[in-house]
XYZ file of C-alpha atoms in Angstrom:
701
model
C 43.397 166.903 41.550
C 40.668 165.310 40.096
C 38.700 165.412 42.467
C 39.075 168.981 43.846
C 38.146 169.486 40.314
C 34.653 167.736 40.224
C 33.591 169.974 42.964
C 34.226 173.522 40.812
C 32.568 171.178 37.533
C 29.049 169.831 38.592
C 28.023 172.500 40.241
C 28.803 174.908 38.236
C 28.094 173.009 35.403
C 23.896 172.364 33.713
C 22.125 171.903 30.046
C 20.308 173.937 28.502
C 17.965 172.425 27.217
C 15.139 169.808 28.783
C 16.422 166.766 26.293
C 19.269 166.823 28.989
C 17.870 166.022 32.190
C 19.955 168.357 35.017
C 21.139 165.414 37.378
C 22.269 163.497 34.413
C 24.563 165.588 33.402
C 26.010 166.456 36.620
C 26.243 162.431 37.326
C 27.996 162.702 34.166
C 30.123 164.908 35.546
C 30.970 162.848 38.354
C 31.837 159.454 37.023
C 34.022 160.800 34.302
C 36.040 162.523 37.269
C 36.133 159.844 39.428
C 37.317 157.136 36.350
C 40.208 159.782 35.901
C 41.324 159.702 38.954
C 41.433 156.203 40.297
C 42.796 155.410 36.865
C 45.803 158.417 37.705
C 45.398 157.983 41.689
C 47.235 153.565 40.573
C 49.246 155.188 37.097
C 51.654 155.961 38.721
C 52.168 152.891 40.778
C 51.038 149.969 37.937
C 54.988 148.848 38.161
C 56.518 149.450 42.442
C 54.050 147.790 44.869
C 52.337 151.017 46.373
C 50.528 151.931 49.753
C 47.244 152.789 50.251
C 45.107 153.863 53.241
C 41.788 151.976 54.339
C 39.225 152.797 57.172
C 36.101 150.303 58.811
C 34.345 153.630 57.152
C 34.684 152.388 53.416
C 32.929 149.064 54.359
C 29.612 151.115 54.846
C 29.202 152.156 51.250
C 30.939 148.237 50.322
C 27.881 146.367 51.843
C 24.814 149.038 50.974
C 26.670 148.535 47.145
C 26.830 144.866 47.880
C 23.349 144.857 48.789
C 22.170 145.982 46.150
C 24.104 144.183 43.846
C 22.236 140.819 44.979
C 19.056 142.152 44.985
C 18.924 143.307 41.360
C 18.105 139.066 41.619
C 15.145 138.838 43.158
C 13.937 142.002 43.676
C 13.575 145.792 40.234
C 16.475 144.725 38.383
C 17.584 147.786 36.377
C 16.723 150.176 39.494
C 19.028 147.559 41.584
C 21.546 147.743 38.833
C 21.442 151.681 39.047
C 22.264 152.270 43.845
C 24.828 149.573 42.677
C 26.791 151.734 40.764
C 25.783 154.493 42.287
C 27.482 152.955 46.045
C 29.554 152.396 43.784
C 31.102 155.414 42.783
C 30.305 156.986 46.429
C 32.581 154.247 47.824
C 35.436 155.065 45.007
C 35.446 158.830 45.780
C 35.037 157.329 49.626
C 38.514 154.960 48.960
C 40.741 157.727 46.831
C 39.619 160.763 49.196
C 41.199 159.022 51.863
C 44.305 157.961 49.874
C 44.773 160.967 48.775
C 43.294 163.884 50.905
C 45.922 165.261 53.417
C 45.946 168.562 55.255
C 47.034 170.687 52.169
C 45.666 168.885 49.508
C 42.132 168.853 52.534
C 42.284 172.858 51.014
C 42.769 172.513 47.823
C 39.566 170.540 47.727
C 37.700 173.002 50.090
C 38.954 176.085 48.337
C 37.316 174.125 44.679
C 33.661 173.462 47.198
C 34.083 177.205 48.120
C 34.341 177.933 43.843
C 31.980 175.535 43.310
C 28.671 176.935 45.664
C 29.649 180.621 44.715
C 29.718 180.233 40.671
C 26.002 178.099 41.607
C 25.147 180.600 43.648
C 26.105 183.611 40.917
C 22.934 181.920 38.553
C 20.926 181.702 41.117
C 21.161 185.211 41.525
C 21.198 185.724 37.854
C 17.640 183.816 37.391
C 16.067 185.320 41.081
C 17.523 188.845 39.916
C 17.306 189.187 36.382
C 14.709 186.190 35.351
C 17.801 185.264 32.942
C 16.517 181.221 31.837
C 20.165 179.968 29.911
C 19.566 176.703 32.393
C 16.652 174.637 32.525
C 14.655 174.582 35.364
C 12.124 173.969 37.037
C 10.851 176.105 40.645
C 13.200 179.102 40.451
C 16.465 179.393 41.783
C 16.933 176.901 40.637
C 20.807 177.461 39.653
C 22.318 174.906 37.019
C 19.985 172.317 39.634
C 16.365 171.497 38.020
C 15.035 172.257 41.804
C 16.112 175.169 43.229
C 15.849 172.913 46.764
C 18.744 170.930 44.824
C 20.888 173.928 45.166
C 19.965 174.874 48.681
C 21.189 171.330 49.981
C 24.577 171.789 47.922
C 24.708 175.312 48.670
C 23.771 174.646 52.525
C 27.064 171.784 53.258
C 29.799 174.165 51.515
C 28.922 176.403 54.169
C 31.546 175.117 57.003
C 34.402 174.673 54.523
C 34.084 177.939 53.054
C 34.864 179.227 57.193
C 37.125 176.048 57.274
C 38.746 177.707 54.220
C 37.966 181.488 56.279
C 40.646 180.376 59.058
C 43.531 178.385 56.341
C 44.758 182.094 54.371
C 46.508 184.191 56.200
C 46.344 187.514 53.121
C 43.342 190.255 54.236
C 42.873 191.569 51.936
C 41.380 187.825 50.782
C 40.190 187.152 53.899
C 37.863 190.214 53.644
C 36.960 188.741 49.750
C 36.196 185.395 50.847
C 34.355 186.960 53.855
C 31.740 188.881 50.944
C 31.894 185.939 48.613
C 30.210 183.182 51.427
C 28.151 186.461 52.495
C 27.231 185.879 48.264
C 26.587 182.387 48.744
C 23.672 182.800 51.720
C 22.116 185.225 50.445
C 21.842 182.670 47.675
C 20.344 180.027 50.063
C 18.493 182.105 51.221
C 17.292 183.718 47.748
C 15.527 179.627 47.244
C 13.325 179.986 50.443
C 13.836 175.591 51.003
C 12.672 175.485 54.490
C 14.856 172.429 55.318
C 18.150 174.423 54.231
C 16.762 177.527 56.045
C 17.208 175.685 59.422
C 20.574 173.771 58.546
C 21.423 178.175 58.052
C 19.925 178.590 60.998
C 21.200 175.944 63.198
C 24.658 177.009 61.763
C 24.550 180.254 61.845
C 23.759 179.129 65.686
C 26.907 176.954 66.422
C 29.558 177.588 63.364
C 30.511 181.180 64.554
C 31.310 179.695 67.602
C 33.132 177.398 66.914
C 35.203 179.680 64.774
C 35.978 181.892 67.357
C 36.827 178.845 69.545
C 39.827 177.591 66.833
C 40.765 181.647 67.014
C 44.282 179.899 68.021
C 44.622 177.791 64.578
C 43.756 180.627 62.316
C 46.220 180.941 59.793
C 45.880 185.197 59.956
C 47.218 185.502 63.091
C 47.064 188.512 65.196
C 43.930 190.266 64.120
C 42.605 193.019 66.384
C 39.548 194.150 67.376
C 38.201 196.592 64.666
C 39.755 194.584 62.428
C 37.730 191.478 63.272
C 34.636 194.024 63.783
C 35.201 194.761 59.734
C 35.347 191.734 59.102
C 31.759 190.273 61.190
C 30.621 194.099 59.196
C 30.763 193.443 56.204
C 29.524 189.932 56.128
C 26.041 191.154 57.131
C 26.765 194.226 55.310
C 26.622 192.421 51.820
C 24.318 188.954 53.693
C 21.353 192.638 54.435
C 22.460 194.732 51.026
C 21.999 191.687 48.819
C 18.991 190.467 50.379
C 17.405 193.499 49.725
C 17.310 193.030 45.836
C 13.796 192.514 44.610
C 12.807 190.107 42.363
C 12.418 190.147 38.912
C 11.366 186.646 38.910
C 7.488 187.213 37.704
C 7.285 183.301 38.747
C 8.711 184.018 42.221
C 6.407 187.738 42.375
C 3.041 185.176 41.981
C 4.742 182.314 43.662
C 4.896 184.605 47.724
C 4.741 187.662 47.107
C 8.582 188.108 48.396
C 10.106 191.392 46.958
C 13.808 189.852 47.950
C 15.269 187.066 49.261
C 15.435 188.547 53.265
C 11.256 188.625 52.441
C 10.561 185.272 50.569
C 13.409 183.112 53.463
C 11.008 184.555 56.909
C 7.790 184.233 54.181
C 9.180 180.175 54.032
C 10.791 179.677 57.834
C 7.296 181.134 58.734
C 5.226 177.778 56.671
C 6.108 176.212 58.794
C 4.578 177.245 60.873
C 0.447 178.336 59.207
C -1.791 175.318 59.132
C -2.567 174.350 55.859
C 0.765 173.702 55.550
C 0.093 170.547 56.934
C -3.566 170.052 55.387
C -2.613 170.579 52.292
C 0.709 171.432 52.226
C 4.310 170.206 50.789
C 4.692 168.682 54.717
C 1.091 166.595 54.030
C 2.898 165.478 51.289
C 5.600 164.081 52.500
C 3.834 163.153 55.773
C 1.873 160.793 53.510
C 4.826 159.510 51.944
C 7.232 159.204 55.475
C 3.280 156.881 56.606
C 4.070 154.699 53.305
C 7.242 154.383 53.581
C 6.973 152.895 57.981
C 4.443 150.423 56.572
C 7.065 149.008 53.660
C 9.193 148.820 56.703
C 7.001 146.963 58.894
C 6.184 145.195 56.075
C 9.536 143.915 55.413
C 11.337 145.001 58.431
C 14.802 142.204 57.823
C 15.288 141.265 54.573
C 13.499 145.435 53.154
C 12.253 146.280 49.823
C 15.139 145.841 47.328
C 17.633 148.211 46.669
C 16.096 151.338 44.285
C 12.781 149.631 44.952
C 10.739 152.693 47.033
C 9.251 153.548 43.863
C 7.824 150.224 42.746
C 5.850 149.277 46.128
C 5.259 152.367 47.044
C 1.415 152.414 45.557
C 1.177 148.912 47.720
C 1.075 151.265 51.318
C -0.850 154.164 50.974
C -3.757 155.521 51.223
C -6.773 153.291 49.682
C -7.518 156.396 46.912
C -4.569 157.809 45.996
C -4.190 156.383 42.314
C -0.955 157.713 41.501
C 1.966 158.395 43.567
C 2.753 160.818 45.934
C 6.295 161.367 44.413
C 9.424 159.118 42.988
C 11.399 159.633 45.556
C 10.575 158.843 50.137
C 12.106 163.022 51.145
C 13.334 161.065 54.253
C 16.722 158.356 52.735
C 16.509 157.124 56.751
C 13.525 155.657 55.600
C 13.635 154.838 52.084
C 17.121 153.564 53.031
C 15.522 150.914 56.164
C 12.777 150.308 53.555
C 14.822 149.065 50.685
C 17.932 147.974 52.218
C 15.849 146.081 55.678
C 18.916 145.100 57.735
C 21.287 146.408 55.469
C 20.344 150.340 56.297
C 19.566 149.584 59.821
C 23.140 148.827 60.013
C 24.187 151.531 57.742
C 21.983 153.509 60.187
C 23.541 153.252 63.321
C 27.681 152.967 62.624
C 27.422 155.777 60.334
C 25.838 157.557 63.048
C 28.282 156.260 65.771
C 30.915 157.341 63.966
C 29.527 160.538 63.464
C 29.090 161.176 67.619
C 32.261 159.514 68.310
C 34.475 161.702 65.740
C 32.462 164.676 67.150
C 34.467 163.622 71.038
C 37.688 162.990 69.190
C 37.404 166.537 67.996
C 36.623 168.236 71.612
C 39.129 166.199 73.860
C 41.910 167.058 71.870
C 40.375 170.930 71.482
C 42.760 171.856 73.670
C 45.779 170.929 72.000
C 47.744 173.289 70.015
C 50.096 171.867 67.981
C 46.495 170.337 67.281
C 45.547 171.541 63.577
C 43.686 168.217 62.828
C 40.591 170.045 64.630
C 39.636 172.954 62.530
C 39.464 169.979 59.643
C 37.737 168.242 61.970
C 34.633 170.344 63.374
C 34.082 171.724 59.668
C 33.812 168.374 57.874
C 31.385 167.581 61.068
C 29.125 170.740 60.521
C 28.567 169.400 56.820
C 27.858 166.398 57.528
C 25.000 167.328 60.471
C 24.047 169.637 57.267
C 23.983 166.932 54.864
C 22.060 164.740 58.195
C 19.257 167.228 58.495
C 18.096 167.958 55.154
C 17.768 164.109 53.949
C 15.171 164.875 56.422
C 12.857 166.234 53.926
C 14.922 165.398 51.041
C 16.801 162.485 49.090
C 20.533 164.203 48.742
C 22.220 161.113 48.230
C 20.846 159.998 45.235
C 22.181 163.180 44.087
C 25.396 163.540 42.318
C 26.121 166.776 43.432
C 25.148 166.321 47.912
C 26.238 162.642 47.240
C 29.465 163.577 46.060
C 29.341 166.145 48.957
C 28.809 163.804 51.066
C 31.337 160.827 50.344
C 33.881 163.574 50.260
C 33.141 165.163 53.580
C 33.116 161.298 54.974
C 36.907 160.268 53.025
C 38.137 164.200 55.245
C 37.126 162.978 58.265
C 38.237 158.924 57.982
C 41.516 160.772 56.297
C 42.766 162.567 59.489
C 40.980 159.310 61.659
C 43.679 158.460 60.222
C 46.951 160.287 61.511
C 45.298 161.639 64.344
C 45.450 157.193 65.256
C 48.520 155.803 63.261
C 49.552 152.125 64.131
C 45.820 151.456 65.601
C 44.555 148.391 62.987
C 40.952 148.802 65.006
C 40.648 152.300 63.046
C 42.092 150.947 59.897
C 45.166 151.001 57.966
C 47.439 150.444 54.651
C 47.850 147.716 52.714
C 50.629 146.817 50.219
C 49.366 146.906 46.767
C 51.334 144.867 43.583
C 52.200 145.976 40.317
C 50.209 143.186 39.270
C 47.191 144.628 41.255
C 47.268 148.240 39.704
C 47.498 147.339 36.380
C 44.948 145.210 36.781
C 42.637 148.010 38.901
C 44.166 149.973 35.586
C 42.316 147.740 33.625
C 38.425 147.284 35.288
C 38.345 150.290 34.875
C 39.732 151.391 31.271
C 36.370 148.968 30.906
C 34.438 151.663 33.034
C 34.874 154.052 30.837
C 33.805 152.156 28.539
C 31.126 151.498 29.698
C 30.546 154.556 31.103
C 30.609 156.501 27.630
C 27.851 153.868 26.253
C 25.018 154.122 29.163
C 25.844 158.188 28.622
C 25.310 157.437 24.703
C 22.185 155.524 25.312
C 21.165 157.566 28.365
C 21.300 161.540 26.742
C 20.112 159.692 23.354
C 17.002 157.955 25.460
C 16.150 161.570 27.990
C 16.788 163.340 24.188
C 13.394 161.631 23.061
C 11.350 161.712 25.413
C 11.344 164.920 26.013
C 11.152 166.186 23.257
C 7.491 163.751 22.852
C 5.859 165.110 26.464
C 7.062 168.937 24.666
C 5.655 167.938 21.970
C 2.246 167.033 23.676
C 2.372 169.906 26.093
C 2.370 171.628 22.749
C -0.126 170.013 20.511
C -3.116 169.878 23.775
C -1.966 173.933 25.154
C -3.530 175.059 21.490
C -6.723 174.199 21.988
C -7.182 172.485 18.736
C -6.038 168.904 18.766
C -8.014 168.021 16.095
C -6.713 170.262 12.954
C -4.757 168.119 10.503
C -1.993 170.176 10.527
C -1.146 168.438 14.086
C -0.798 164.457 13.204
C 2.907 165.280 11.782
C 3.965 166.205 15.310
C 1.914 163.545 16.126
C 4.270 161.004 14.215
C 6.691 162.082 14.987
C 6.266 161.795 19.010
C 4.973 158.427 18.744
C 8.873 158.021 16.374
C 10.476 159.319 19.804
C 8.389 157.590 22.225
C 8.839 154.164 20.611
C 11.993 155.164 19.806
C 12.992 156.365 24.045
C 11.370 153.368 24.968
C 12.787 150.682 23.447
C 16.542 153.001 24.769
C 14.961 152.772 28.503
C 11.549 151.288 28.786
C 11.801 152.311 32.595
C 11.763 155.720 32.962
C 9.112 156.509 34.675
C 9.031 160.269 34.855
C 8.275 161.490 31.475
C 6.640 158.565 30.334
C 3.277 159.049 30.679
C 3.029 163.264 30.959
C 3.062 162.212 26.760
C 0.263 158.873 27.746
C -2.510 161.305 29.486
C -2.006 163.579 26.091
C -2.966 161.325 23.966
C -6.020 159.982 26.193
C -7.047 163.487 26.091
C -7.205 163.833 22.675
C -8.570 160.407 22.245
C -5.766 158.093 20.926
C -6.566 155.694 23.320
C -4.983 152.726 21.251
C -2.058 154.754 21.495
C -2.263 155.918 25.292
C -2.570 152.197 26.301
C 0.385 151.165 24.861
C 2.738 153.727 26.733
C 1.159 153.525 29.302
C 1.549 149.557 29.829
C 4.845 150.045 29.017
C 5.652 151.610 32.298
C 3.335 149.215 33.947
C 5.957 146.350 33.390
C 8.169 148.050 35.464
C 5.850 149.526 37.835
C 3.491 146.925 38.400
C 1.212 148.483 41.137
C 0.292 151.948 40.794
C -3.166 152.001 40.289
C -3.879 155.220 38.825
C -1.228 153.411 35.170
C -3.979 150.018 35.477
C -7.745 152.973 35.658
C -6.114 153.942 32.838
C -5.336 150.984 31.174
C -8.568 150.131 31.738
C -10.556 153.038 30.694
C -8.148 152.549 26.810
C -9.258 148.621 26.700
C -13.012 149.982 27.482
C -12.684 152.289 25.081
C -11.129 149.043 22.639
C -14.338 147.263 23.599
C -12.089 145.116 24.979
C -14.052 144.006 27.939
C -12.308 140.734 29.507
C -9.123 142.448 29.192
C -10.175 145.751 30.819
C -11.852 143.591 33.263
C -8.965 142.076 33.702
C -6.523 145.240 34.363
C -9.869 146.258 37.566
C -8.867 143.063 39.524
C -5.512 143.985 39.386
C -5.806 147.554 40.867
C -8.869 145.896 43.188
C -6.439 143.391 44.396
C -3.515 146.327 45.795
C -6.616 149.354 46.944
C -9.366 147.154 46.938
C -12.137 150.361 48.093
C -10.545 152.598 45.614
C -13.497 154.943 44.936
C -12.781 155.788 40.793
C -12.152 151.319 40.293
C -15.731 151.628 41.950
C -16.664 153.767 39.095
C -14.545 152.003 36.164
C -15.937 148.151 37.569
C -19.830 150.118 37.653
C -18.942 151.038 34.123
C -17.437 148.553 33.028
C -20.692 145.718 34.141
C -23.028 148.367 32.307
C -21.344 148.087 29.612
C -21.437 143.672 29.940
C -25.140 143.627 30.763
C -24.611 143.405 33.896
C -27.029 146.329 35.261
C -27.919 144.817 38.739
C -24.594 144.627 39.704
C -23.850 148.246 38.162
C -26.554 150.080 39.213
C -26.045 148.049 43.558
C -22.258 150.266 43.147
C -23.227 152.974 42.062
C -25.637 153.797 44.249
C -23.399 153.306 46.669
C -20.878 155.137 45.216
C -23.204 158.390 45.277
C -24.078 157.574 48.856
C -20.707 157.998 49.290
C -20.326 161.204 48.381
C -17.897 159.951 45.617
C -18.726 162.429 42.525
C -16.243 161.353 39.095
C -17.910 162.796 36.355
C -17.163 159.712 34.620
C -19.932 157.865 37.486
C -22.689 160.452 37.555
C -22.556 159.672 33.163
C -22.635 155.777 33.588
C -25.033 156.662 36.904
C -27.951 158.812 34.454
C -27.800 156.350 31.525
C -28.673 153.599 33.891
C -31.204 155.359 36.144
C -32.387 156.118 32.686
C -32.004 152.953 29.852
C -33.710 151.078 33.943
C -36.469 153.181 34.600
C -34.470 153.933 37.819
C -34.916 157.303 37.745
C -33.976 158.154 41.165
C -29.828 156.548 40.915
C -30.615 158.856 37.549
C -31.521 161.595 39.639
C -29.437 161.984 42.384
C -26.257 162.330 38.877
C -28.043 164.283 38.071
C -28.089 167.005 40.873
C -24.670 165.686 41.685
C -23.499 166.831 38.896
C -25.093 170.114 38.967
C -23.674 171.207 42.562
C -20.036 169.764 40.872
C -20.307 171.531 37.412
C -22.232 174.927 37.594
C -21.281 174.920 33.886
C -22.717 172.281 32.722
C -26.032 172.992 34.533
C -28.198 174.042 31.607
C -27.741 170.416 29.929
C -28.545 168.693 33.622
C -31.521 170.700 34.259
C -32.790 169.827 30.998
C -32.397 165.989 31.990
C -34.165 166.755 34.880
C -36.733 168.325 33.366
C -37.350 165.453 31.370
C -36.784 163.094 33.674
C -39.949 164.913 35.869
C -42.210 165.432 32.833
C -42.130 161.113 31.672
C -43.716 158.929 33.070
C -41.719 156.865 36.076
C -41.272 160.370 38.107
C -44.540 161.939 36.776
C -43.599 166.057 38.751
C -45.031 168.362 36.491
C -44.832 171.640 38.993
C -40.876 169.518 39.616
C -39.962 169.488 35.947
C -41.904 173.231 35.417
C -38.899 174.132 37.092
C -35.540 172.064 36.006
C -36.673 173.345 32.396
C -36.938 177.437 34.026
C -34.328 177.150 35.267
C -31.809 175.815 32.468
C -33.937 178.883 30.926
C -32.617 180.784 33.245
C -29.693 179.982 33.614
C -29.496 179.943 29.209
C -26.672 182.498 28.093
C -28.523 185.027 25.484
C -27.236 183.520 22.798
C -28.397 180.063 23.652
C -31.677 180.837 25.160
C -33.825 180.014 22.062
C -32.023 176.484 21.644
C -32.081 175.903 24.872
C -36.149 176.532 24.175
C -36.302 173.950 22.162
C -34.705 170.476 24.111
C -37.647 171.881 25.817
C -41.115 169.609 25.174
C -43.598 171.895 24.045
C -46.338 171.310 26.595
C -44.052 172.365 28.805
C -42.500 176.252 26.806
C -45.738 177.411 26.551
C -45.545 177.471 31.213
C -42.710 179.365 30.423
C -41.526 182.499 31.425
């Protein structure tokens, strides 16, 4: 079955290089196998009338898909289109699962879910113990998921299904092997150390053993003695303790937390939740900022939302005043982001999905005492998986990832198919409808068209990511060389620009990669090319203050002051009190013959203790040029305090100011020059002395 195969391949497969992003590969596998499953399902009824099942839960993702399709008209067309496709395939997986997941087929699916988790955990274990670097990854150990959080969220959702499988196996040797592999998956989750997933694991550890024991009458392997049960438990815990105690060989992990094994790492990560710094500077503080900004967005658009997928477009307008770049590309809270993007549609989805889960839990509990009811174990473990998914969804974005998005859709399908078996004949729950051969042929044709479009989009996505990632890697390599002006880098720079142009031409909406190369170009002094790359991003993300500020700098460097002012005005409309923008405004005024306004703004920023190298340089230049020594002195003193490595130059300039007629103070001048000499390295003392006026050289010790 294609859907079962999908749950093995998606977590197990990964890209070796960074040129193809991991979730892009997983999305391609998910889409391909979903289309293949659709074709196979309707191919059987191409000549006859067939009956298909439906359930009211299907209306929820279809409703979001319809909203996303409509929001392409008035919101961000590209991102809304991506959301439309996402909900289309979610709905398709849910529909197919509803029609093919019988009690017998559920077992096949569960086997594949468990196997996929085992393989993914194997890759993570190799990365943790031996620093195995075959798959491209970010935070280690990420298995094939690029980020360990994504891996943890997936494995957590599979654990209830693994326990369900444990109750459905008759052969006792197979039960022991399953217990060992389940423990291995738990160790993989401990290795990753994702706190939301670890909290979910604690929840499962508290309740699932109770469920397993209460459902023992439904076990396929009945007649177990107390000794055999104790042996099974001992094997599980011994495996977790033994494998969890093996030390890591990954230097990144050792440097990150100093935790030597999986158990230590998991304990350290959970303990960090109570640390005060986590709420001030840690990842929780970052998430809290995103959640606060998202709630302001929801308050502004309670009914319509900002448009499907458009959270990342509008979030800069709701961030704190001095946050120049987006804190992240997702809200790290699926319910909040859904409400912000979909408005009333998001409220309806969340209300009905939670109501359905609560109702399903009630029905399951009500019927749990029926000895002949084989639906109860399926429903209990499926609901546990869904609740675990909902838990990690409050601190991440698992609905948007191919692996966890697929398990979300399949879990709903398992539960809905069980509803139809329990409540057969009740139309308000769902039912059946006939599909003619003409309809089947139409669906087959549509599937063939979708397959063709998928192949084309996949080729374009792979080509785009390949070019943009290669360009970003070249830029980082050149920057790390320490000699970016060396002519030997000219061919690489030319290649990088060509790759950027080709990648942007394919997809101009790729926010995550192109600014990496643009920032590198600016650091090399190539403001012209950096500016057009930033501007290409700004076309689809028009409210990012950091990009507007960088583009303003680029136009200032090109002496295009009118264009720079227009760009800066756009940024000031979003964040009028942003101090970075105030610094840029000071620079523009100082360069366009408006020194009084520039000095007034510079004074206010320095009084507010805003420290920026550009501002201090402009303030110093204004103070000396306009014969306002107090401004120049304030700028130099702040620069000396902030950048001690530049202190010698700062003290020399201070000495020059105090030695001038505008702020004549020979004592302070001598003190400044003497301090500069004291701080100068021995090899530079003579050069430093040459910068001191001759009248003061004889006074220095």
